[in-house]
CSV table of C-alpha atoms in Angstrom, one decimal:
chain,number,residue,atom,x,y,z
A,369,THR,CA,7.9,17.2,-3.3
A,370,GLU,CA,9.8,14.8,-1.1
A,371,LEU,CA,7.8,11.8,-0.1
A,372,CYS,CA,7.6,10.6,3.5
A,373,TYR,CA,6.8,7.2,4.9
A,374,TYR,CA,5.5,5.5,8.0
A,375,ILE,CA,6.8,2.2,9.2
A,376,LYS,CA,4.3,0.0,11.0
A,377,GLU,CA,4.0,-3.6,12.2
A,378,SER,CA,1.8,-5.9,10.1
A,379,ASP,CA,1.4,-9.6,11.1
A,380,GLY,CA,4.8,-9.4,12.9
A,381,TYR,CA,6.6,-7.8,9.9
A,382,VAL,CA,7.8,-4.3,9.1
A,383,THR,CA,5.4,-2.7,6.6
A,384,VAL,CA,6.1,0.6,4.9
A,385,TYR,CA,3.2,3.0,4.2
A,386,GLU,CA,3.2,6.1,2.0
A,387,SER,CA,2.6,9.5,3.5
A,388,ASP,CA,-1.2,9.1,3.4
A,389,ASN,CA,-0.6,6.4,6.0
A,390,LYS,CA,-3.0,4.0,4.1
A,391,THR,CA,-1.3,3.0,0.9
A,392,VAL,CA,1.2,0.2,1.4
A,393,TYR,CA,4.6,1.2,-0.2
A,394,ASP,CA,6.4,-2.1,0.6
A,395,TYR,CA,5.9,-5.3,2.5
A,396,THR,CA,9.2,-6.3,4.0
A,397,THR,CA,10.5,-9.7,5.3
A,398,ILE,CA,12.0,-7.9,8.3
A,399,LEU,CA,10.5,-9.4,11.6
A,400,VAL,CA,9.8,-6.7,14.1
A,401,GLU,CA,10.9,-9.0,17.0
A,402,ASP,CA,14.4,-9.2,15.4
A,403,LEU,CA,14.9,-5.5,15.7
A,404,PRO,CA,16.4,-3.6,18.6
A,405,GLU,CA,13.9,-2.9,21.3
A,406,GLU,CA,14.1,0.9,20.8
A,407,ILE,CA,13.3,0.5,17.0
A,408,GLN,CA,10.4,-2.0,17.9
A,409,THR,CA,8.9,0.7,20.1
A,410,GLU,CA,9.2,3.3,17.4
A,411,ILE,CA,7.5,1.0,14.8
A,412,LEU,CA,4.7,0.1,17.2
A,413,ASN,CA,4.1,3.8,17.6
A,414,MET,CA,4.3,4.3,13.8
A,415,LYS,CA,7.9,5.3,12.9
A,416,TYR,CA,8.1,8.4,10.7
A,417,ILE,CA,10.7,8.4,7.8
A,418,GLY,CA,11.3,11.7,6.2
A,419,SER,CA,12.7,10.7,2.8
A,420,GLU,CA,13.2,7.9,0.4
A,421,GLN,CA,17.0,7.9,1.2
A,422,GLU,CA,16.3,7.6,4.9
A,423,LEU,CA,13.8,4.7,4.1
A,424,TYR,CA,16.3,2.8,2.1
A,425,HIS,CA,19.0,3.3,4.7
A,426,PHE,CA,16.7,2.0,7.4
A,427,LEU,CA,15.7,-1.1,5.3
A,428,GLU,CA,19.3,-1.9,4.3
A,429,SER,CA,20.3,-1.6,7.9
A,430,TYR,CA,17.8,-4.2,9.1
A,431,SER,CA,17.4,-6.5,6.1
A,432,SER,CA,19.2,-9.8,6.6
């Protein structure tokens, strides 16, 4: 079964949650305010990520 993830804002940072939407998968050092506005909006509305590959691609794209 492929895992899915939710990306949310936590204390100003991007935080990744597992599919249950409660278990933290990863705390990142990515500041939400540093992201493009469109992505910020998605994250504030809880961005859905459909696979681990998609998650890593997202994190690599926005990590400094």
